[in-house]
């Protein structure tokens, strides 16, 4: 598997497959305000779940050798940006269509909303807003590539040898963390606003990508502590943070909500990742071979791109029930037509969010599975025809 947002032909990593699948479920649940995986609010989603995706992506980065730069960039653009831009056009057309039926969400289609806005904020057409992460990931991967090429070349020139021991990883992590904490300080001071938020979110998340590579090269071989002691330490630190801080959640996308200075956000990122990484390791022998879990971990791009639309489809069904039968009488049509975050709960039952969660994850995966099987069938018939022709 690759970054957690794309399929890859590399050997499948069961632990990280579970971790990636868990991360996308957290994203979907977070957009519902459904704390089913927060461990009693000990680990709020918005204290680590977006950085977790960056960590996973960084873990799967492979060093790019001389002459491979163009191929690497081409692969990333093809797997990340091209599908995003195509779906962005589709969602732009959908927003245009729905505006003609009373909905007020989404901007007009144009060069800015099709090509520029995805890199500035990603909320241009609303119904695919969760995919703001994709252009950010692409930019960070290009930054990482450029940094490693320049620093690796400089190290070779100065020391006349390659960094075989990975000593530069300390520099990459420390340097990116310093920049990230400066961004947090600027955000707390009210200086990360407007168009600056685009750069702010990238520089804030950049250290999380480096954490993944640092863990792989420097820490993973030492990650052997017993589960009881490990969980006691991680949960103990998190409990102290909860007691001593003014709320741990923050917004990665808008670079806001940093209530505890520049260091605590990165501490909660580390504790959140550490907790769920060990959960994934423990779960790997039990559920790691499940085809469903594997398919989820390999298709998080699909879920990220489409789950908000699935929420909308559920609300459309409930709106139809409310309008046609008189049931769901407290359905708020004004919010339905104007607020993408409006979630209607039948009879006010909080656990109805599980319907949204199951559909938000399951429907995109089911459609993706059908597409994959259909493509496999077509390829099979094509090759069978070719063989017969011979």
mmCIF file of C-alpha atoms in Angstrom:
data_model
loop_
_atom_site.group_PDB
_atom_site.id
_atom_site.type_symbol
_atom_site.label_atom_id
_atom_site.label_comp_id
_atom_site.label_asym_id
_atom_site.label_seq_id
_atom_site.Cartn_x
_atom_site.Cartn_y
_atom_site.Cartn_z
ATOM 1 C CA UNK A 1 0.000 0.000 0.000
ATOM 2 C CA UNK A 2 1.081 3.594 -0.483
ATOM 3 C CA UNK A 3 0.190 6.803 1.253
ATOM 4 C CA UNK A 4 -3.164 5.694 2.518
ATOM 5 C CA UNK A 5 -4.878 7.667 -0.226
ATOM 6 C CA UNK A 6 -3.850 5.574 -3.169
ATOM 7 C CA UNK A 7 -3.356 1.987 -4.219
ATOM 8 C CA UNK A 8 0.207 0.835 -4.642
ATOM 9 C CA UNK A 9 1.887 -2.312 -5.898
ATOM 10 C CA UNK A 10 4.305 -2.471 -2.971
ATOM 11 C CA UNK A 11 3.971 -5.214 -0.396
ATOM 12 C CA UNK A 12 0.876 -4.747 1.721
ATOM 13 C CA UNK A 13 1.566 -3.636 5.306
ATOM 14 C CA UNK A 14 -1.204 -5.116 7.462
ATOM 15 C CA UNK A 15 -0.645 -2.850 10.472
ATOM 16 C CA UNK A 16 -0.670 0.330 8.435
ATOM 17 C CA UNK A 17 -3.608 -0.931 6.412
ATOM 18 C CA UNK A 18 -5.644 -1.138 9.618
ATOM 19 C CA UNK A 19 -4.291 2.217 10.779
ATOM 20 C CA UNK A 20 -5.260 3.879 7.489
ATOM 21 C CA UNK A 21 -8.743 2.374 7.564
ATOM 22 C CA UNK A 22 -9.206 3.527 11.156
ATOM 23 C CA UNK A 23 -8.051 7.030 10.225
ATOM 24 C CA UNK A 24 -10.635 7.434 7.465
ATOM 25 C CA UNK A 25 -13.415 6.194 9.754
ATOM 26 C CA UNK A 26 -12.322 8.900 12.223
ATOM 27 C CA UNK A 27 -12.513 11.521 9.477
ATOM 28 C CA UNK A 28 -16.048 10.478 8.541
ATOM 29 C CA UNK A 29 -17.133 10.282 12.191
ATOM 30 C CA UNK A 30 -15.512 13.654 12.885
ATOM 31 C CA UNK A 31 -17.627 15.308 10.204
ATOM 32 C CA UNK A 32 -20.670 13.955 12.044
ATOM 33 C CA UNK A 33 -19.508 15.081 15.472
ATOM 34 C CA UNK A 34 -19.713 11.411 16.444
ATOM 35 C CA UNK A 35 -17.139 10.490 19.094
ATOM 36 C CA UNK A 36 -17.438 6.734 18.726
ATOM 37 C CA UNK A 37 -13.646 6.290 18.412
ATOM 38 C CA UNK A 38 -12.428 9.019 20.768
ATOM 39 C CA UNK A 39 -11.968 6.621 23.709
ATOM 40 C CA UNK A 40 -14.351 8.596 25.893
ATOM 41 C CA UNK A 41 -13.057 11.884 24.432
ATOM 42 C CA UNK A 42 -9.572 11.084 25.700
ATOM 43 C CA UNK A 43 -8.233 11.279 22.130
ATOM 44 C CA UNK A 44 -10.361 13.866 20.255
ATOM 45 C CA UNK A 45 -10.242 13.288 16.507
ATOM 46 C CA UNK A 46 -9.278 16.863 15.814
ATOM 47 C CA UNK A 47 -6.177 16.600 17.959
ATOM 48 C CA UNK A 48 -4.446 14.171 15.586
ATOM 49 C CA UNK A 49 -6.530 12.459 12.856
ATOM 50 C CA UNK A 50 -5.554 14.628 9.860
ATOM 51 C CA UNK A 51 -1.867 14.605 10.904
ATOM 52 C CA UNK A 52 -2.212 10.818 11.194
ATOM 53 C CA UNK A 53 -2.774 10.638 7.442
ATOM 54 C CA UNK A 54 0.363 12.713 6.906
ATOM 55 C CA UNK A 55 2.288 10.384 9.204
ATOM 56 C CA UNK A 56 1.130 7.373 7.181
ATOM 57 C CA UNK A 57 2.048 9.066 3.915
ATOM 58 C CA UNK A 58 5.484 9.951 5.235
ATOM 59 C CA UNK A 59 6.034 6.392 6.411
ATOM 60 C CA UNK A 60 5.585 5.085 2.875
ATOM 61 C CA UNK A 61 7.851 7.627 1.201
ATOM 62 C CA UNK A 62 10.692 5.899 -0.663
ATOM 63 C CA UNK A 63 13.918 7.686 -1.372
ATOM 64 C CA UNK A 64 14.079 9.004 -4.925
ATOM 65 C CA UNK A 65 17.371 8.351 -6.655
ATOM 66 C CA UNK A 66 19.096 10.300 -9.381
ATOM 67 C CA UNK A 67 17.083 10.263 -12.572
ATOM 68 C CA UNK A 68 13.882 9.221 -10.779
ATOM 69 C CA UNK A 69 12.588 12.672 -9.863
ATOM 70 C CA UNK A 70 10.406 13.185 -12.920
ATOM 71 C CA UNK A 71 8.906 9.705 -12.589
ATOM 72 C CA UNK A 72 8.087 10.311 -8.921
ATOM 73 C CA UNK A 73 6.395 13.642 -9.621
ATOM 74 C CA UNK A 74 4.480 12.176 -12.555
ATOM 75 C CA UNK A 75 3.247 9.267 -10.424
ATOM 76 C CA UNK A 76 2.065 11.524 -7.611
ATOM 77 C CA UNK A 77 0.281 13.891 -9.978
ATOM 78 C CA UNK A 78 -1.411 10.981 -11.727
ATOM 79 C CA UNK A 79 -2.530 9.251 -8.538
ATOM 80 C CA UNK A 80 -3.451 12.255 -6.425
ATOM 81 C CA UNK A 81 -4.065 15.400 -8.446
ATOM 82 C CA UNK A 82 -5.621 14.132 -11.687
ATOM 83 C CA UNK A 83 -8.451 12.195 -9.967
ATOM 84 C CA UNK A 84 -9.015 15.148 -7.642
ATOM 85 C CA UNK A 85 -9.346 17.646 -10.492
ATOM 86 C CA UNK A 86 -11.707 15.366 -12.412
ATOM 87 C CA UNK A 87 -13.938 14.879 -9.372
ATOM 88 C CA UNK A 88 -13.699 18.581 -8.630
ATOM 89 C CA UNK A 89 -15.247 19.266 -12.038
ATOM 90 C CA UNK A 90 -17.976 16.699 -11.362
ATOM 91 C CA UNK A 91 -18.778 18.279 -8.014
ATOM 92 C CA UNK A 92 -18.746 21.725 -9.594
ATOM 93 C CA UNK A 93 -21.405 20.582 -12.039
ATOM 94 C CA UNK A 94 -23.359 18.987 -9.195
ATOM 95 C CA UNK A 95 -23.255 22.209 -7.163
ATOM 96 C CA UNK A 96 -24.472 24.129 -10.233
ATOM 97 C CA UNK A 97 -27.320 21.667 -10.726
ATOM 98 C CA UNK A 98 -28.408 21.793 -7.076
ATOM 99 C CA UNK A 99 -28.301 25.586 -6.986
ATOM 100 C CA UNK A 100 -31.004 25.456 -9.634
ATOM 101 C CA UNK A 101 -33.155 23.477 -7.190
ATOM 102 C CA UNK A 102 -32.946 25.776 -4.184
ATOM 103 C CA UNK A 103 -29.589 24.845 -2.638
ATOM 104 C CA UNK A 104 -27.265 27.739 -1.840
ATOM 105 C CA UNK A 105 -24.008 25.834 -1.344
ATOM 106 C CA UNK A 106 -21.001 25.843 -3.637
ATOM 107 C CA UNK A 107 -19.368 28.452 -5.846
ATOM 108 C CA UNK A 108 -19.653 28.991 -9.577
ATOM 109 C CA UNK A 109 -17.515 26.931 -11.924
ATOM 110 C CA UNK A 110 -14.515 28.813 -13.260
ATOM 111 C CA UNK A 111 -10.753 28.657 -13.631
ATOM 112 C CA UNK A 112 -10.320 29.803 -10.031
ATOM 113 C CA UNK A 113 -12.644 27.194 -8.489
ATOM 114 C CA UNK A 114 -11.432 24.398 -10.752
ATOM 115 C CA UNK A 115 -7.673 24.948 -10.499
ATOM 116 C CA UNK A 116 -6.711 27.541 -7.886
ATOM 117 C CA UNK A 117 -9.212 27.175 -5.027
ATOM 118 C CA UNK A 118 -8.300 23.489 -4.423
ATOM 119 C CA UNK A 119 -4.832 24.644 -3.355
ATOM 120 C CA UNK A 120 -6.100 27.690 -1.438
ATOM 121 C CA UNK A 121 -8.838 26.094 0.678
ATOM 122 C CA UNK A 122 -10.592 23.167 -1.075
ATOM 123 C CA UNK A 123 -14.109 24.204 -0.075
ATOM 124 C CA UNK A 124 -15.088 25.628 -3.450
ATOM 125 C CA UNK A 125 -17.951 23.232 -4.208
ATOM 126 C CA UNK A 126 -18.690 22.144 -0.618
ATOM 127 C CA UNK A 127 -19.962 18.645 -1.433
ATOM 128 C CA UNK A 128 -16.373 17.411 -1.783
ATOM 129 C CA UNK A 129 -14.822 19.652 0.870
ATOM 130 C CA UNK A 130 -13.312 16.716 2.784
ATOM 131 C CA UNK A 131 -10.886 16.206 -0.102
ATOM 132 C CA UNK A 132 -9.077 19.491 0.678
ATOM 133 C CA UNK A 133 -6.398 17.217 2.073
ATOM 134 C CA UNK A 134 -5.376 15.837 -1.338
ATOM 135 C CA UNK A 135 -3.770 18.961 -2.874
ATOM 136 C CA UNK A 136 -2.119 19.679 0.488
ATOM 137 C CA UNK A 137 -0.620 16.186 0.536
ATOM 138 C CA UNK A 138 0.674 16.625 -3.008
ATOM 139 C CA UNK A 139 2.371 19.930 -2.144
ATOM 140 C CA UNK A 140 3.922 18.429 0.982
ATOM 141 C CA UNK A 141 5.242 15.450 -0.951
ATOM 142 C CA UNK A 142 6.830 17.798 -3.486
ATOM 143 C CA UNK A 143 8.326 19.876 -0.654
ATOM 144 C CA UNK A 144 9.688 16.738 0.958
ATOM 145 C CA UNK A 145 11.224 15.589 -2.317
ATOM 146 C CA UNK A 146 12.884 18.955 -2.952
ATOM 147 C CA UNK A 147 14.201 19.211 0.601
ATOM 148 C CA UNK A 148 15.695 15.723 0.538
ATOM 149 C CA UNK A 149 17.292 16.226 -2.866
ATOM 150 C CA UNK A 150 18.904 19.519 -1.831
ATOM 151 C CA UNK A 151 19.989 18.379 1.628
ATOM 152 C CA UNK A 152 21.194 15.003 0.366
ATOM 153 C CA UNK A 153 23.261 16.670 -2.371
ATOM 154 C CA UNK A 154 24.684 19.209 0.104
ATOM 155 C CA UNK A 155 25.571 16.456 2.586
ATOM 156 C CA UNK A 156 27.393 14.503 -0.118
ATOM 157 C CA UNK A 157 29.347 17.555 -1.217
ATOM 158 C CA UNK A 158 30.389 18.487 2.306
ATOM 159 C CA UNK A 159 31.111 15.031 3.704
ATOM 160 C CA UNK A 160 31.962 13.282 0.432
ATOM 161 C CA UNK A 161 29.687 10.396 1.350
ATOM 162 C CA UNK A 162 26.000 9.580 1.273
ATOM 163 C CA UNK A 163 23.776 9.700 4.337
ATOM 164 C CA UNK A 164 23.501 5.912 4.559
ATOM 165 C CA UNK A 165 22.719 5.988 8.280
ATOM 166 C CA UNK A 166 19.793 8.331 7.893
ATOM 167 C CA UNK A 167 21.314 10.953 10.170
ATOM 168 C CA UNK A 168 19.648 13.705 8.176
ATOM 169 C CA UNK A 169 16.272 12.464 9.443
ATOM 170 C CA UNK A 170 17.000 14.264 12.712
ATOM 171 C CA UNK A 171 17.535 17.477 10.787
ATOM 172 C CA UNK A 172 14.411 17.012 8.670
ATOM 173 C CA UNK A 173 12.231 16.382 11.715
ATOM 174 C CA UNK A 174 13.705 19.092 13.944
ATOM 175 C CA UNK A 175 13.684 21.701 11.199
ATOM 176 C CA UNK A 176 10.117 21.000 10.112
ATOM 177 C CA UNK A 177 8.916 20.971 13.735
ATOM 178 C CA UNK A 178 10.533 24.353 14.360
ATOM 179 C CA UNK A 179 8.745 25.782 11.323
ATOM 180 C CA UNK A 180 5.456 24.154 12.343
ATOM 181 C CA UNK A 181 5.606 25.599 15.842
ATOM 182 C CA UNK A 182 6.369 29.051 14.437
ATOM 183 C CA UNK A 183 3.210 28.716 12.340
ATOM 184 C CA UNK A 184 1.202 27.806 15.453
ATOM 185 C CA UNK A 185 2.575 30.868 17.263
ATOM 186 C CA UNK A 186 1.619 33.052 14.305
ATOM 187 C CA UNK A 187 -1.840 31.488 14.192
ATOM 188 C CA UNK A 188 -2.375 32.120 17.908
ATOM 189 C CA UNK A 189 -1.366 35.748 17.329
ATOM 190 C CA UNK A 190 -3.964 36.087 14.566
ATOM 191 C CA UNK A 191 -1.440 36.343 11.740
ATOM 192 C CA UNK A 192 -2.510 33.243 9.788
ATOM 193 C CA UNK A 193 -5.622 34.515 8.059
ATOM 194 C CA UNK A 194 -7.111 34.776 4.566
ATOM 195 C CA UNK A 195 -4.836 33.393 1.871
ATOM 196 C CA UNK A 196 -2.105 32.799 4.469
ATOM 197 C CA UNK A 197 -4.102 29.814 5.721
ATOM 198 C CA UNK A 198 -3.095 27.835 2.622
ATOM 199 C CA UNK A 199 0.577 28.117 3.528
ATOM 200 C CA UNK A 200 -0.221 27.765 7.230
ATOM 201 C CA UNK A 201 -1.895 24.385 6.942
ATOM 202 C CA UNK A 202 0.897 23.053 4.731
ATOM 203 C CA UNK A 203 3.695 24.144 7.058
ATOM 204 C CA UNK A 204 1.778 22.970 10.132
ATOM 205 C CA UNK A 205 1.223 19.478 8.687
ATOM 206 C CA UNK A 206 4.663 19.173 7.121
ATOM 207 C CA UNK A 207 6.360 17.877 10.318
ATOM 208 C CA UNK A 208 3.743 15.121 10.559
ATOM 209 C CA UNK A 209 4.896 13.781 7.190
ATOM 210 C CA UNK A 210 8.485 13.789 8.447
ATOM 211 C CA UNK A 211 7.371 11.966 11.608
ATOM 212 C CA UNK A 212 6.315 9.033 9.443
ATOM 213 C CA UNK A 213 9.695 8.715 7.784
ATOM 214 C CA UNK A 214 11.501 9.286 11.089
ATOM 215 C CA UNK A 215 9.468 6.530 12.739
ATOM 216 C CA UNK A 216 10.229 4.127 9.898
ATOM 217 C CA UNK A 217 13.971 4.766 9.840
ATOM 218 C CA UNK A 218 14.756 5.531 13.471
ATOM 219 C CA UNK A 219 12.052 4.305 15.849
ATOM 220 C CA UNK A 220 10.195 1.341 14.403
ATOM 221 C CA UNK A 221 12.910 -1.163 15.204
ATOM 222 C CA UNK A 222 12.777 -0.031 18.849
ATOM 223 C CA UNK A 223 8.968 -0.111 19.097
ATOM 224 C CA UNK A 224 8.902 -3.314 21.163
ATOM 225 C CA UNK A 225 7.569 -2.203 24.548
ATOM 226 C CA UNK A 226 4.920 -4.444 26.116
ATOM 227 C CA UNK A 227 1.330 -3.418 25.472
ATOM 228 C CA UNK A 228 0.405 -2.855 29.123
ATOM 229 C CA UNK A 229 3.275 -0.469 29.839
ATOM 230 C CA UNK A 230 2.956 1.186 26.433
ATOM 231 C CA UNK A 231 -0.744 1.994 26.809
ATOM 232 C CA UNK A 232 -0.243 3.081 30.428
ATOM 233 C CA UNK A 233 2.369 5.638 29.338
ATOM 234 C CA UNK A 234 0.474 6.954 26.302
ATOM 235 C CA UNK A 235 -2.883 7.174 28.052
ATOM 236 C CA UNK A 236 -1.257 8.601 31.177
ATOM 237 C CA UNK A 237 0.362 11.411 29.182
ATOM 238 C CA UNK A 238 -2.912 12.061 27.362
ATOM 239 C CA UNK A 239 -4.826 12.216 30.640
ATOM 240 C CA UNK A 240 -2.373 14.773 32.023
ATOM 241 C CA UNK A 241 -2.799 16.812 28.849
ATOM 242 C CA UNK A 242 -6.571 16.712 29.225
ATOM 243 C CA UNK A 243 -6.300 17.859 32.831
ATOM 244 C CA UNK A 244 -3.798 20.624 32.251
ATOM 245 C CA UNK A 245 -4.849 22.026 28.866
ATOM 246 C CA UNK A 246 -7.702 24.151 27.559
ATOM 247 C CA UNK A 247 -9.037 21.562 25.136
ATOM 248 C CA UNK A 248 -6.897 19.510 22.776
ATOM 249 C CA UNK A 249 -8.791 19.838 19.492
ATOM 250 C CA UNK A 250 -7.633 22.197 16.752
ATOM 251 C CA UNK A 251 -8.355 22.759 13.064
ATOM 252 C CA UNK A 252 -5.667 21.581 10.659
ATOM 253 C CA UNK A 253 -7.550 22.890 7.636
ATOM 254 C CA UNK A 254 -8.049 26.436 8.939
ATOM 255 C CA UNK A 255 -4.981 26.545 11.225
ATOM 256 C CA UNK A 256 -7.029 27.680 14.227
ATOM 257 C CA UNK A 257 -8.008 26.496 17.697
ATOM 258 C CA UNK A 258 -4.518 26.273 19.173
ATOM 259 C CA UNK A 259 -5.377 26.919 22.812
ATOM 260 C CA UNK A 260 -2.222 25.592 24.462
ATOM 261 C CA UNK A 261 0.787 27.101 22.752
ATOM 262 C CA UNK A 262 2.954 25.732 19.936
ATOM 263 C CA UNK A 263 4.183 22.473 21.494
ATOM 264 C CA UNK A 264 1.021 20.783 22.806
ATOM 265 C CA UNK A 265 -0.583 20.254 19.360
ATOM 266 C CA UNK A 266 2.407 18.198 18.255
ATOM 267 C CA UNK A 267 2.429 16.291 21.550
ATOM 268 C CA UNK A 268 -1.220 15.316 21.031
ATOM 269 C CA UNK A 269 -0.413 14.341 17.461
ATOM 270 C CA UNK A 270 2.302 12.010 18.764
ATOM 271 C CA UNK A 271 0.116 10.510 21.509
ATOM 272 C CA UNK A 272 -2.835 10.015 19.160
ATOM 273 C CA UNK A 273 -0.689 8.350 16.520
ATOM 274 C CA UNK A 274 1.131 6.250 19.126
ATOM 275 C CA UNK A 275 -2.141 5.006 20.631
ATOM 276 C CA UNK A 276 -3.786 3.982 17.364
ATOM 277 C CA UNK A 277 -0.594 2.616 15.844
ATOM 278 C CA UNK A 278 -0.294 0.169 18.723
ATOM 279 C CA UNK A 279 -4.017 -0.669 18.443
ATOM 280 C CA UNK A 280 -3.406 -1.480 14.776
ATOM 281 C CA UNK A 281 -0.433 -3.675 15.687
ATOM 282 C CA UNK A 282 -2.490 -5.583 18.246
ATOM 283 C CA UNK A 283 -5.382 -5.970 15.809
ATOM 284 C CA UNK A 284 -3.232 -7.039 12.846
ATOM 285 C CA UNK A 285 -3.074 -10.777 13.699
ATOM 286 C CA UNK A 286 -6.826 -10.829 14.403
ATOM 287 C CA UNK A 287 -8.408 -8.853 11.560
ATOM 288 C CA UNK A 288 -5.478 -8.034 9.318
ATOM 289 C CA UNK A 289 -6.331 -10.672 6.732
ATOM 290 C CA UNK A 290 -9.900 -9.457 6.334
ATOM 291 C CA UNK A 291 -10.595 -8.521 2.721
ATOM 292 C CA UNK A 292 -12.975 -5.786 3.887
ATOM 293 C CA UNK A 293 -10.381 -4.182 6.158
ATOM 294 C CA UNK A 294 -7.769 -4.386 3.437
ATOM 295 C CA UNK A 295 -10.096 -2.890 0.831
ATOM 296 C CA UNK A 296 -10.960 -0.037 3.195
ATOM 297 C CA UNK A 297 -7.294 0.704 3.889
ATOM 298 C CA UNK A 298 -6.476 0.750 0.180
ATOM 299 C CA UNK A 299 -9.388 2.968 -0.865
ATOM 300 C CA UNK A 300 -9.479 5.814 1.629
ATOM 301 C CA UNK A 301 -9.191 8.307 -1.259
ATOM 302 C CA UNK A 302 -12.649 7.220 -2.423
ATOM 303 C CA UNK A 303 -14.203 7.526 1.038
ATOM 304 C CA UNK A 304 -12.578 10.898 1.670
ATOM 305 C CA UNK A 305 -13.804 12.266 -1.647
ATOM 306 C CA UNK A 306 -17.425 11.113 -1.486
ATOM 307 C CA UNK A 307 -18.681 10.584 2.068
ATOM 308 C CA UNK A 308 -20.053 14.122 2.445
ATOM 309 C CA UNK A 309 -22.194 13.565 -0.651
ATOM 310 C CA UNK A 310 -23.478 10.327 0.887
ATOM 311 C CA UNK A 311 -24.512 12.306 3.983
ATOM 312 C CA UNK A 312 -26.371 14.640 1.626
ATOM 313 C CA UNK A 313 -28.158 11.747 -0.053
ATOM 314 C CA UNK A 314 -29.331 10.437 3.329
ATOM 315 C CA UNK A 315 -30.663 13.885 4.197
ATOM 316 C CA UNK A 316 -32.432 14.042 0.843
ATOM 317 C CA UNK A 317 -34.203 10.785 1.643
ATOM 318 C CA UNK A 318 -35.202 12.068 5.071
ATOM 319 C CA UNK A 319 -36.363 15.360 3.529
ATOM 320 C CA UNK A 320 -38.559 13.375 1.171
ATOM 321 C CA UNK A 321 -39.998 11.421 4.087
ATOM 322 C CA UNK A 322 -40.659 14.643 6.000
ATOM 323 C CA UNK A 323 -42.322 16.334 3.036
ATOM 324 C CA UNK A 324 -44.320 13.351 1.851
ATOM 325 C CA UNK A 325 -45.485 11.609 5.003
ATOM 326 C CA UNK A 326 -45.404 14.117 7.840
ATOM 327 C CA UNK A 327 -42.876 11.971 9.672
ATOM 328 C CA UNK A 328 -39.576 13.594 10.679
ATOM 329 C CA UNK A 329 -41.589 16.732 11.379
ATOM 330 C CA UNK A 330 -38.655 18.532 12.967
ATOM 331 C CA UNK A 331 -36.546 18.290 9.814
ATOM 332 C CA UNK A 332 -34.999 21.735 9.210
ATOM 333 C CA UNK A 333 -35.363 22.449 5.492
ATOM 334 C CA UNK A 334 -33.648 25.850 5.743
ATOM 335 C CA UNK A 335 -30.518 24.215 7.167
ATOM 336 C CA UNK A 336 -30.771 21.374 4.661
ATOM 337 C CA UNK A 337 -30.618 23.770 1.721
ATOM 338 C CA UNK A 338 -27.874 26.018 3.092
ATOM 339 C CA UNK A 339 -25.637 24.179 5.585
ATOM 340 C CA UNK A 340 -23.596 21.151 4.536
ATOM 341 C CA UNK A 341 -22.855 20.354 8.195
ATOM 342 C CA UNK A 342 -26.538 19.985 9.108
ATOM 343 C CA UNK A 343 -27.145 16.425 10.296
ATOM 344 C CA UNK A 344 -30.730 15.369 10.950
ATOM 345 C CA UNK A 345 -31.214 12.734 13.640
ATOM 346 C CA UNK A 346 -34.465 10.792 13.594
ATOM 347 C CA UNK A 347 -36.272 11.478 16.880
ATOM 348 C CA UNK A 348 -33.119 13.269 18.016
ATOM 349 C CA UNK A 349 -31.386 9.932 18.630
ATOM 350 C CA UNK A 350 -27.621 10.489 18.696
ATOM 351 C CA UNK A 351 -26.913 6.928 17.646
ATOM 352 C CA UNK A 352 -28.644 7.549 14.305
ATOM 353 C CA UNK A 353 -25.257 9.005 13.360
ATOM 354 C CA UNK A 354 -24.164 5.404 12.982
ATOM 355 C CA UNK A 355 -26.395 5.229 9.889
ATOM 356 C CA UNK A 356 -24.540 8.185 8.382
ATOM 357 C CA UNK A 357 -21.181 6.715 9.398
ATOM 358 C CA UNK A 358 -21.893 3.258 7.956
ATOM 359 C CA UNK A 359 -23.225 4.731 4.719
ATOM 360 C CA UNK A 360 -20.476 7.350 4.439
ATOM 361 C CA UNK A 361 -17.851 4.622 4.542
ATOM 362 C CA UNK A 362 -19.772 1.737 2.996
ATOM 363 C CA UNK A 363 -21.449 3.327 -0.029
ATOM 364 C CA UNK A 364 -18.269 4.746 -1.639
ATOM 365 C CA UNK A 365 -16.487 1.452 -0.967
ATOM 366 C CA UNK A 366 -19.337 -0.578 -2.459
ATOM 367 C CA UNK A 367 -19.347 1.536 -5.609
ATOM 368 C CA UNK A 368 -15.576 1.342 -5.819
ATOM 369 C CA UNK A 369 -15.730 -2.436 -5.420
ATOM 370 C CA UNK A 370 -18.256 -2.662 -8.238
ATOM 371 C CA UNK A 371 -16.032 -0.558 -10.480
ATOM 372 C CA UNK A 372 -12.967 -2.678 -9.677
ATOM 373 C CA UNK A 373 -14.837 -5.930 -10.331
ATOM 374 C CA UNK A 374 -16.284 -4.519 -13.532
ATOM 375 C CA UNK A 375 -12.861 -3.462 -14.771
ATOM 376 C CA UNK A 376 -11.437 -6.873 -13.890
ATOM 377 C CA UNK A 377 -14.252 -8.550 -15.811
ATOM 378 C CA UNK A 378 -13.695 -6.395 -18.880
ATOM 379 C CA UNK A 379 -9.958 -7.049 -18.792
ATOM 380 C CA UNK A 380 -10.594 -10.755 -18.421
ATOM 381 C CA UNK A 381 -12.867 -10.814 -21.450
ATOM 382 C CA UNK A 382 -10.374 -8.716 -23.414
ATOM 383 C CA UNK A 383 -7.469 -11.049 -22.707
ATOM 384 C CA UNK A 384 -9.635 -14.094 -23.283
ATOM 385 C CA UNK A 385 -10.602 -12.683 -26.663
ATOM 386 C CA UNK A 386 -6.980 -12.018 -27.469
ATOM 387 C CA UNK A 387 -6.016 -15.550 -26.574
ATOM 388 C CA UNK A 388 -8.779 -17.014 -28.702
ATOM 389 C CA UNK A 389 -7.730 -14.841 -31.611
ATOM 390 C CA UNK A 390 -4.257 -16.316 -31.455
#
